[in-house]
Amino acid sequence: MDKLCLEELRAHFDREITRKDSIESKASYILGITVVILPLLFSILLEMDSITHNKEIIMCILVITFIVVFIILILSLKILDLTNVSYPLPSLNPNELNNFFEKENMEEELKDKYLMALPIINKENDSKAKKLVMCFKSIMVLSILIIVLFIGVLL
């Protein structure tokens, strides 16, 4: 029974690590897209002198767009912020691992460590997932702003 419990805990921990990696991977893509958008916005800003009509409206939309871009940048960087994951095994040092596995109550101790680590990583992943959802919502707003901005510049 203990082995089954330990296997389930390990599988759940592995799923949380995979979830963390997936969230961070998406955040890095968002960060890359945002960094590509910034030069486009700066080029519009530099060309503001050549715009003859609706200059105030375009400038207002441009400022709001910059704010949304910086919100996305901050959120994605917070998602990618390094956090300490509490791994159940003591170290990657083979000598320490060998000593750990030779303990009498190793399975019980490992189970306790998984039980302590899982809520921590789950809470961290939930927080990162909420920030990722906020990033996606901000990207939707950003898309609309950019479309309106380009329509305003082209008219």
JSON list of C-alpha atoms in Angstrom, two decimals:
[
{"chain": "A", "resi": 1, "resn": "MET", "atom": "CA", "xyz": [0.00, 0.00, 0.00]},
{"chain": "A", "resi": 2, "resn": "ASP", "atom": "CA", "xyz": [2.83, 2.41, 0.84]},
{"chain": "A", "resi": 3, "resn": "LYS", "atom": "CA", "xyz": [4.47, 1.81, -2.53]},
{"chain": "A", "resi": 4, "resn": "LEU", "atom": "CA", "xyz": [1.22, 2.63, -4.35]},
{"chain": "A", "resi": 5, "resn": "CYS", "atom": "CA", "xyz": [0.83, 5.80, -2.29]},
{"chain": "A", "resi": 6, "resn": "LEU", "atom": "CA", "xyz": [4.42, 6.80, -3.01]},
{"chain": "A", "resi": 7, "resn": "GLU", "atom": "CA", "xyz": [3.98, 6.15, -6.75]},
{"chain": "A", "resi": 8, "resn": "GLU", "atom": "CA", "xyz": [0.82, 8.29, -6.82]},
{"chain": "A", "resi": 9, "resn": "LEU", "atom": "CA", "xyz": [2.55, 11.11, -4.96]},
{"chain": "A", "resi": 10, "resn": "ARG", "atom": "CA", "xyz": [5.49, 10.95, -7.33]},
{"chain": "A", "resi": 11, "resn": "ALA", "atom": "CA", "xyz": [3.18, 10.96, -10.37]},
{"chain": "A", "resi": 12, "resn": "HIS", "atom": "CA", "xyz": [1.30, 13.97, -8.99]},
{"chain": "A", "resi": 13, "resn": "PHE", "atom": "CA", "xyz": [4.58, 15.78, -8.30]},
{"chain": "A", "resi": 14, "resn": "ASP", "atom": "CA", "xyz": [5.78, 15.04, -11.85]},
{"chain": "A", "resi": 15, "resn": "ARG", "atom": "CA", "xyz": [2.51, 16.44, -13.25]},
{"chain": "A", "resi": 16, "resn": "GLU", "atom": "CA", "xyz": [3.03, 19.64, -11.26]},
{"chain": "A", "resi": 17, "resn": "ILE", "atom": "CA", "xyz": [6.59, 19.97, -12.58]},
{"chain": "A", "resi": 18, "resn": "THR", "atom": "CA", "xyz": [5.28, 19.45, -16.13]},
{"chain": "A", "resi": 19, "resn": "ARG", "atom": "CA", "xyz": [2.55, 22.03, -15.49]},
{"chain": "A", "resi": 20, "resn": "LYS", "atom": "CA", "xyz": [5.16, 24.52, -14.23]},
{"chain": "A", "resi": 21, "resn": "ASP", "atom": "CA", "xyz": [7.31, 23.96, -17.32]},
{"chain": "A", "resi": 22, "resn": "SER", "atom": "CA", "xyz": [4.31, 24.41, -19.63]},
{"chain": "A", "resi": 23, "resn": "ILE", "atom": "CA", "xyz": [3.21, 27.66, -17.97]},
{"chain": "A", "resi": 24, "resn": "GLU", "atom": "CA", "xyz": [6.75, 29.04, -18.10]},
{"chain": "A", "resi": 25, "resn": "SER", "atom": "CA", "xyz": [7.14, 28.02, -21.74]},
{"chain": "A", "resi": 26, "resn": "LYS", "atom": "CA", "xyz": [3.97, 29.89, -22.68]},
{"chain": "A", "resi": 27, "resn": "ALA", "atom": "CA", "xyz": [5.13, 32.92, -20.71]},
{"chain": "A", "resi": 28, "resn": "SER", "atom": "CA", "xyz": [8.43, 32.94, -22.60]},
{"chain": "A", "resi": 29, "resn": "TYR", "atom": "CA", "xyz": [6.54, 32.93, -25.92]},
{"chain": "A", "resi": 30, "resn": "ILE", "atom": "CA", "xyz": [4.40, 35.83, -24.71]},
{"chain": "A", "resi": 31, "resn": "LEU", "atom": "CA", "xyz": [7.52, 37.70, -23.64]},
{"chain": "A", "resi": 32, "resn": "GLY", "atom": "CA", "xyz": [9.04, 37.16, -27.10]},
{"chain": "A", "resi": 33, "resn": "ILE", "atom": "CA", "xyz": [5.93, 38.38, -28.90]},
{"chain": "A", "resi": 34, "resn": "THR", "atom": "CA", "xyz": [5.75, 41.44, -26.68]},
{"chain": "A", "resi": 35, "resn": "VAL", "atom": "CA", "xyz": [9.39, 42.31, -27.32]},
{"chain": "A", "resi": 36, "resn": "VAL", "atom": "CA", "xyz": [8.68, 42.14, -31.07]},
{"chain": "A", "resi": 37, "resn": "ILE", "atom": "CA", "xyz": [5.68, 44.48, -30.72]},
{"chain": "A", "resi": 38, "resn": "LEU", "atom": "CA", "xyz": [7.61, 47.19, -28.84]},
{"chain": "A", "resi": 39, "resn": "PRO", "atom": "CA", "xyz": [9.69, 48.40, -31.83]},
{"chain": "A", "resi": 40, "resn": "LEU", "atom": "CA", "xyz": [6.51, 48.69, -33.91]},
{"chain": "A", "resi": 41, "resn": "LEU", "atom": "CA", "xyz": [4.98, 50.93, -31.29]},
{"chain": "A", "resi": 42, "resn": "PHE", "atom": "CA", "xyz": [8.12, 53.04, -31.03]},
{"chain": "A", "resi": 43, "resn": "SER", "atom": "CA", "xyz": [8.18, 53.46, -34.82]},
{"chain": "A", "resi": 44, "resn": "ILE", "atom": "CA", "xyz": [4.61, 54.79, -34.71]},
{"chain": "A", "resi": 45, "resn": "LEU", "atom": "CA", "xyz": [5.64, 57.10, -31.88]},
{"chain": "A", "resi": 46, "resn": "LEU", "atom": "CA", "xyz": [8.53, 58.43, -33.96]},
{"chain": "A", "resi": 47, "resn": "GLU", "atom": "CA", "xyz": [6.23, 59.01, -36.93]},
{"chain": "A", "resi": 48, "resn": "MET", "atom": "CA", "xyz": [3.69, 61.03, -34.92]},
{"chain": "A", "resi": 49, "resn": "ASP", "atom": "CA", "xyz": [4.90, 64.27, -36.56]},
{"chain": "A", "resi": 50, "resn": "SER", "atom": "CA", "xyz": [3.84, 63.03, -39.99]},
{"chain": "A", "resi": 51, "resn": "ILE", "atom": "CA", "xyz": [0.32, 62.16, -38.82]},
{"chain": "A", "resi": 52, "resn": "THR", "atom": "CA", "xyz": [-1.97, 65.06, -39.64]},
{"chain": "A", "resi": 53, "resn": "HIS", "atom": "CA", "xyz": [-5.40, 63.97, -38.44]},
{"chain": "A", "resi": 54, "resn": "ASN", "atom": "CA", "xyz": [-6.70, 62.50, -35.17]},
{"chain": "A", "resi": 55, "resn": "LYS", "atom": "CA", "xyz": [-3.28, 63.06, -33.63]},
{"chain": "A", "resi": 56, "resn": "GLU", "atom": "CA", "xyz": [-4.60, 63.32, -30.05]},
{"chain": "A", "resi": 57, "resn": "ILE", "atom": "CA", "xyz": [-6.72, 60.18, -30.33]},
{"chain": "A", "resi": 58, "resn": "ILE", "atom": "CA", "xyz": [-3.87, 58.20, -31.86]},
{"chain": "A", "resi": 59, "resn": "MET", "atom": "CA", "xyz": [-1.50, 59.41, -29.16]},
{"chain": "A", "resi": 60, "resn": "CYS", "atom": "CA", "xyz": [-3.98, 58.41, -26.44]},
{"chain": "A", "resi": 61, "resn": "ILE", "atom": "CA", "xyz": [-4.41, 54.93, -27.96]},
{"chain": "A", "resi": 62, "resn": "LEU", "atom": "CA", "xyz": [-0.64, 54.65, -28.30]},
{"chain": "A", "resi": 63, "resn": "VAL", "atom": "CA", "xyz": [-0.11, 55.48, -24.62]},
{"chain": "A", "resi": 64, "resn": "ILE", "atom": "CA", "xyz": [-2.75, 52.93, -23.57]},
{"chain": "A", "resi": 65, "resn": "THR", "atom": "CA", "xyz": [-1.09, 50.37, -25.84]},
{"chain": "A", "resi": 66, "resn": "PHE", "atom": "CA", "xyz": [2.30, 51.00, -24.23]},
{"chain": "A", "resi": 67, "resn": "ILE", "atom": "CA", "xyz": [0.74, 50.54, -20.79]},
{"chain": "A", "resi": 68, "resn": "VAL", "atom": "CA", "xyz": [-0.83, 47.21, -21.83]},
{"chain": "A", "resi": 69, "resn": "VAL", "atom": "CA", "xyz": [2.49, 46.06, -23.32]},
{"chain": "A", "resi": 70, "resn": "PHE", "atom": "CA", "xyz": [4.34, 46.87, -20.10]},
{"chain": "A", "resi": 71, "resn": "ILE", "atom": "CA", "xyz": [1.68, 45.05, -18.06]},
{"chain": "A", "resi": 72, "resn": "ILE", "atom": "CA", "xyz": [2.22, 41.98, -20.26]},
{"chain": "A", "resi": 73, "resn": "LEU", "atom": "CA", "xyz": [5.99, 42.30, -19.89]},
{"chain": "A", "resi": 74, "resn": "ILE", "atom": "CA", "xyz": [5.78, 42.52, -16.11]},
{"chain": "A", "resi": 75, "resn": "LEU", "atom": "CA", "xyz": [3.35, 39.59, -15.82]},
{"chain": "A", "resi": 76, "resn": "SER", "atom": "CA", "xyz": [5.40, 37.34, -18.09]},
{"chain": "A", "resi": 77, "resn": "LEU", "atom": "CA", "xyz": [8.60, 38.21, -16.23]},
{"chain": "A", "resi": 78, "resn": "LYS", "atom": "CA", "xyz": [6.90, 37.43, -12.92]},
{"chain": "A", "resi": 79, "resn": "ILE", "atom": "CA", "xyz": [5.84, 34.05, -14.29]},
{"chain": "A", "resi": 80, "resn": "LEU", "atom": "CA", "xyz": [9.42, 33.36, -15.36]},
{"chain": "A", "resi": 81, "resn": "ASP", "atom": "CA", "xyz": [10.78, 34.52, -11.99]},
{"chain": "A", "resi": 82, "resn": "LEU", "atom": "CA", "xyz": [12.92, 31.81, -10.48]},
{"chain": "A", "resi": 83, "resn": "THR", "atom": "CA", "xyz": [11.29, 30.03, -7.59]},
{"chain": "A", "resi": 84, "resn": "ASN", "atom": "CA", "xyz": [12.67, 27.34, -5.39]},
{"chain": "A", "resi": 85, "resn": "VAL", "atom": "CA", "xyz": [10.95, 24.06, -6.02]},
{"chain": "A", "resi": 86, "resn": "SER", "atom": "CA", "xyz": [11.09, 21.82, -3.01]},
{"chain": "A", "resi": 87, "resn": "TYR", "atom": "CA", "xyz": [12.22, 18.47, -4.35]},
{"chain": "A", "resi": 88, "resn": "PRO", "atom": "CA", "xyz": [11.60, 15.48, -2.11]},
{"chain": "A", "resi": 89, "resn": "LEU", "atom": "CA", "xyz": [15.02, 13.92, -2.64]},
{"chain": "A", "resi": 90, "resn": "PRO", "atom": "CA", "xyz": [17.83, 15.52, -0.64]},
{"chain": "A", "resi": 91, "resn": "SER", "atom": "CA", "xyz": [20.34, 16.23, -3.40]},
{"chain": "A", "resi": 92, "resn": "LEU", "atom": "CA", "xyz": [21.71, 15.19, -6.74]},
{"chain": "A", "resi": 93, "resn": "ASN", "atom": "CA", "xyz": [24.89, 14.06, -5.03]},
{"chain": "A", "resi": 94, "resn": "PRO", "atom": "CA", "xyz": [25.06, 10.26, -5.59]},
{"chain": "A", "resi": 95, "resn": "ASN", "atom": "CA", "xyz": [26.65, 9.63, -2.19]},
{"chain": "A", "resi": 96, "resn": "GLU", "atom": "CA", "xyz": [23.85, 11.40, -0.35]},
{"chain": "A", "resi": 97, "resn": "LEU", "atom": "CA", "xyz": [21.23, 9.62, -2.43]},
{"chain": "A", "resi": 98, "resn": "ASN", "atom": "CA", "xyz": [22.78, 6.29, -1.65]},
{"chain": "A", "resi": 99, "resn": "ASN", "atom": "CA", "xyz": [22.70, 7.08, 2.09]},
{"chain": "A", "resi": 100, "resn": "PHE", "atom": "CA", "xyz": [19.10, 8.21, 1.81]},
{"chain": "A", "resi": 101, "resn": "PHE", "atom": "CA", "xyz": [17.97, 5.02, 0.10]},
{"chain": "A", "resi": 102, "resn": "GLU", "atom": "CA", "xyz": [19.68, 2.87, 2.70]},
{"chain": "A", "resi": 103, "resn": "LYS", "atom": "CA", "xyz": [17.54, 4.29, 5.51]},
{"chain": "A", "resi": 104, "resn": "GLU", "atom": "CA", "xyz": [15.00, 1.98, 7.14]},
{"chain": "A", "resi": 105, "resn": "ASN", "atom": "CA", "xyz": [12.11, 4.42, 6.97]},
{"chain": "A", "resi": 106, "resn": "MET", "atom": "CA", "xyz": [13.07, 5.82, 3.57]},
{"chain": "A", "resi": 107, "resn": "GLU", "atom": "CA", "xyz": [9.65, 5.28, 1.96]},
{"chain": "A", "resi": 108, "resn": "GLU", "atom": "CA", "xyz": [7.81, 6.95, 4.83]},
{"chain": "A", "resi": 109, "resn": "GLU", "atom": "CA", "xyz": [10.23, 9.88, 4.84]},
{"chain": "A", "resi": 110, "resn": "LEU", "atom": "CA", "xyz": [9.98, 10.25, 1.06]},
{"chain": "A", "resi": 111, "resn": "LYS", "atom": "CA", "xyz": [6.18, 10.16, 1.27]},
{"chain": "A", "resi": 112, "resn": "ASP", "atom": "CA", "xyz": [6.24, 12.91, 3.91]},
{"chain": "A", "resi": 113, "resn": "LYS", "atom": "CA", "xyz": [8.55, 15.03, 1.77]},
{"chain": "A", "resi": 114, "resn": "TYR", "atom": "CA", "xyz": [6.28, 14.65, -1.26]},
{"chain": "A", "resi": 115, "resn": "LEU", "atom": "CA", "xyz": [3.30, 15.58, 0.91]},
{"chain": "A", "resi": 116, "resn": "MET", "atom": "CA", "xyz": [5.11, 18.73, 2.03]},
{"chain": "A", "resi": 117, "resn": "ALA", "atom": "CA", "xyz": [6.34, 19.67, -1.46]},
{"chain": "A", "resi": 118, "resn": "LEU", "atom": "CA", "xyz": [3.11, 19.16, -3.40]},
{"chain": "A", "resi": 119, "resn": "PRO", "atom": "CA", "xyz": [1.01, 21.96, -1.85]},
{"chain": "A", "resi": 120, "resn": "ILE", "atom": "CA", "xyz": [3.88, 24.41, -2.28]},
{"chain": "A", "resi": 121, "resn": "ILE", "atom": "CA", "xyz": [4.45, 23.72, -5.96]},
{"chain": "A", "resi": 122, "resn": "ASN", "atom": "CA", "xyz": [0.70, 23.53, -6.61]},
{"chain": "A", "resi": 123, "resn": "LYS", "atom": "CA", "xyz": [0.15, 26.96, -5.04]},
{"chain": "A", "resi": 124, "resn": "GLU", "atom": "CA", "xyz": [3.04, 28.41, -7.04]},
{"chain": "A", "resi": 125, "resn": "ASN", "atom": "CA", "xyz": [1.68, 26.90, -10.27]},
{"chain": "A", "resi": 126, "resn": "ASP", "atom": "CA", "xyz": [-1.81, 28.24, -9.56]},
{"chain": "A", "resi": 127, "resn": "SER", "atom": "CA", "xyz": [-0.36, 31.72, -9.07]},
{"chain": "A", "resi": 128, "resn": "LYS", "atom": "CA", "xyz": [1.60, 31.48, -12.32]},
{"chain": "A", "resi": 129, "resn": "ALA", "atom": "CA", "xyz": [-1.46, 30.18, -14.16]},
{"chain": "A", "resi": 130, "resn": "LYS", "atom": "CA", "xyz": [-3.53, 33.16, -12.99]},
{"chain": "A", "resi": 131, "resn": "LYS", "atom": "CA", "xyz": [-0.84, 35.53, -14.24]},
{"chain": "A", "resi": 132, "resn": "LEU", "atom": "CA", "xyz": [-0.76, 33.66, -17.55]},
{"chain": "A", "resi": 133, "resn": "VAL", "atom": "CA", "xyz": [-4.53, 34.07, -17.95]},
{"chain": "A", "resi": 134, "resn": "MET", "atom": "CA", "xyz": [-4.10, 37.79, -17.24]},
{"chain": "A", "resi": 135, "resn": "CYS", "atom": "CA", "xyz": [-1.39, 37.88, -19.93]},
{"chain": "A", "resi": 136, "resn": "PHE", "atom": "CA", "xyz": [-3.72, 36.27, -22.48]},
{"chain": "A", "resi": 137, "resn": "LYS", "atom": "CA", "xyz": [-6.51, 38.71, -21.62]},
{"chain": "A", "resi": 138, "resn": "SER", "atom": "CA", "xyz": [-4.08, 41.60, -21.95]},
{"chain": "A", "resi": 139, "resn": "ILE", "atom": "CA", "xyz": [-2.93, 40.27, -25.33]},
{"chain": "A", "resi": 140, "resn": "MET", "atom": "CA", "xyz": [-6.54, 40.30, -26.52]},
{"chain": "A", "resi": 141, "resn": "VAL", "atom": "CA", "xyz": [-6.86, 43.94, -25.44]},
{"chain": "A", "resi": 142, "resn": "LEU", "atom": "CA", "xyz": [-3.48, 44.69, -27.02]},
{"chain": "A", "resi": 143, "resn": "SER", "atom": "CA", "xyz": [-4.59, 43.15, -30.32]},
{"chain": "A", "resi": 144, "resn": "ILE", "atom": "CA", "xyz": [-7.67, 45.34, -30.43]},
{"chain": "A", "resi": 145, "resn": "LEU", "atom": "CA", "xyz": [-5.63, 48.43, -29.55]},
{"chain": "A", "resi": 146, "resn": "ILE", "atom": "CA", "xyz": [-3.06, 47.72, -32.25]},
{"chain": "A", "resi": 147, "resn": "ILE", "atom": "CA", "xyz": [-5.79, 47.21, -34.87]},
{"chain": "A", "resi": 148, "resn": "VAL", "atom": "CA", "xyz": [-7.45, 50.49, -33.88]},
{"chain": "A", "resi": 149, "resn": "LEU", "atom": "CA", "xyz": [-4.07, 52.20, -33.81]},
{"chain": "A", "resi": 150, "resn": "PHE", "atom": "CA", "xyz": [-3.14, 51.08, -37.33]},
{"chain": "A", "resi": 151, "resn": "ILE", "atom": "CA", "xyz": [-6.58, 51.97, -38.66]},
{"chain": "A", "resi": 152, "resn": "GLY", "atom": "CA", "xyz": [-6.19, 55.42, -37.11]},
{"chain": "A", "resi": 153, "resn": "VAL", "atom": "CA", "xyz": [-2.72, 55.87, -38.61]},
{"chain": "A", "resi": 154, "resn": "LEU", "atom": "CA", "xyz": [-3.79, 54.70, -42.06]},
{"chain": "A", "resi": 155, "resn": "LEU", "atom": "CA", "xyz": [-6.90, 56.90, -42.30]}
]
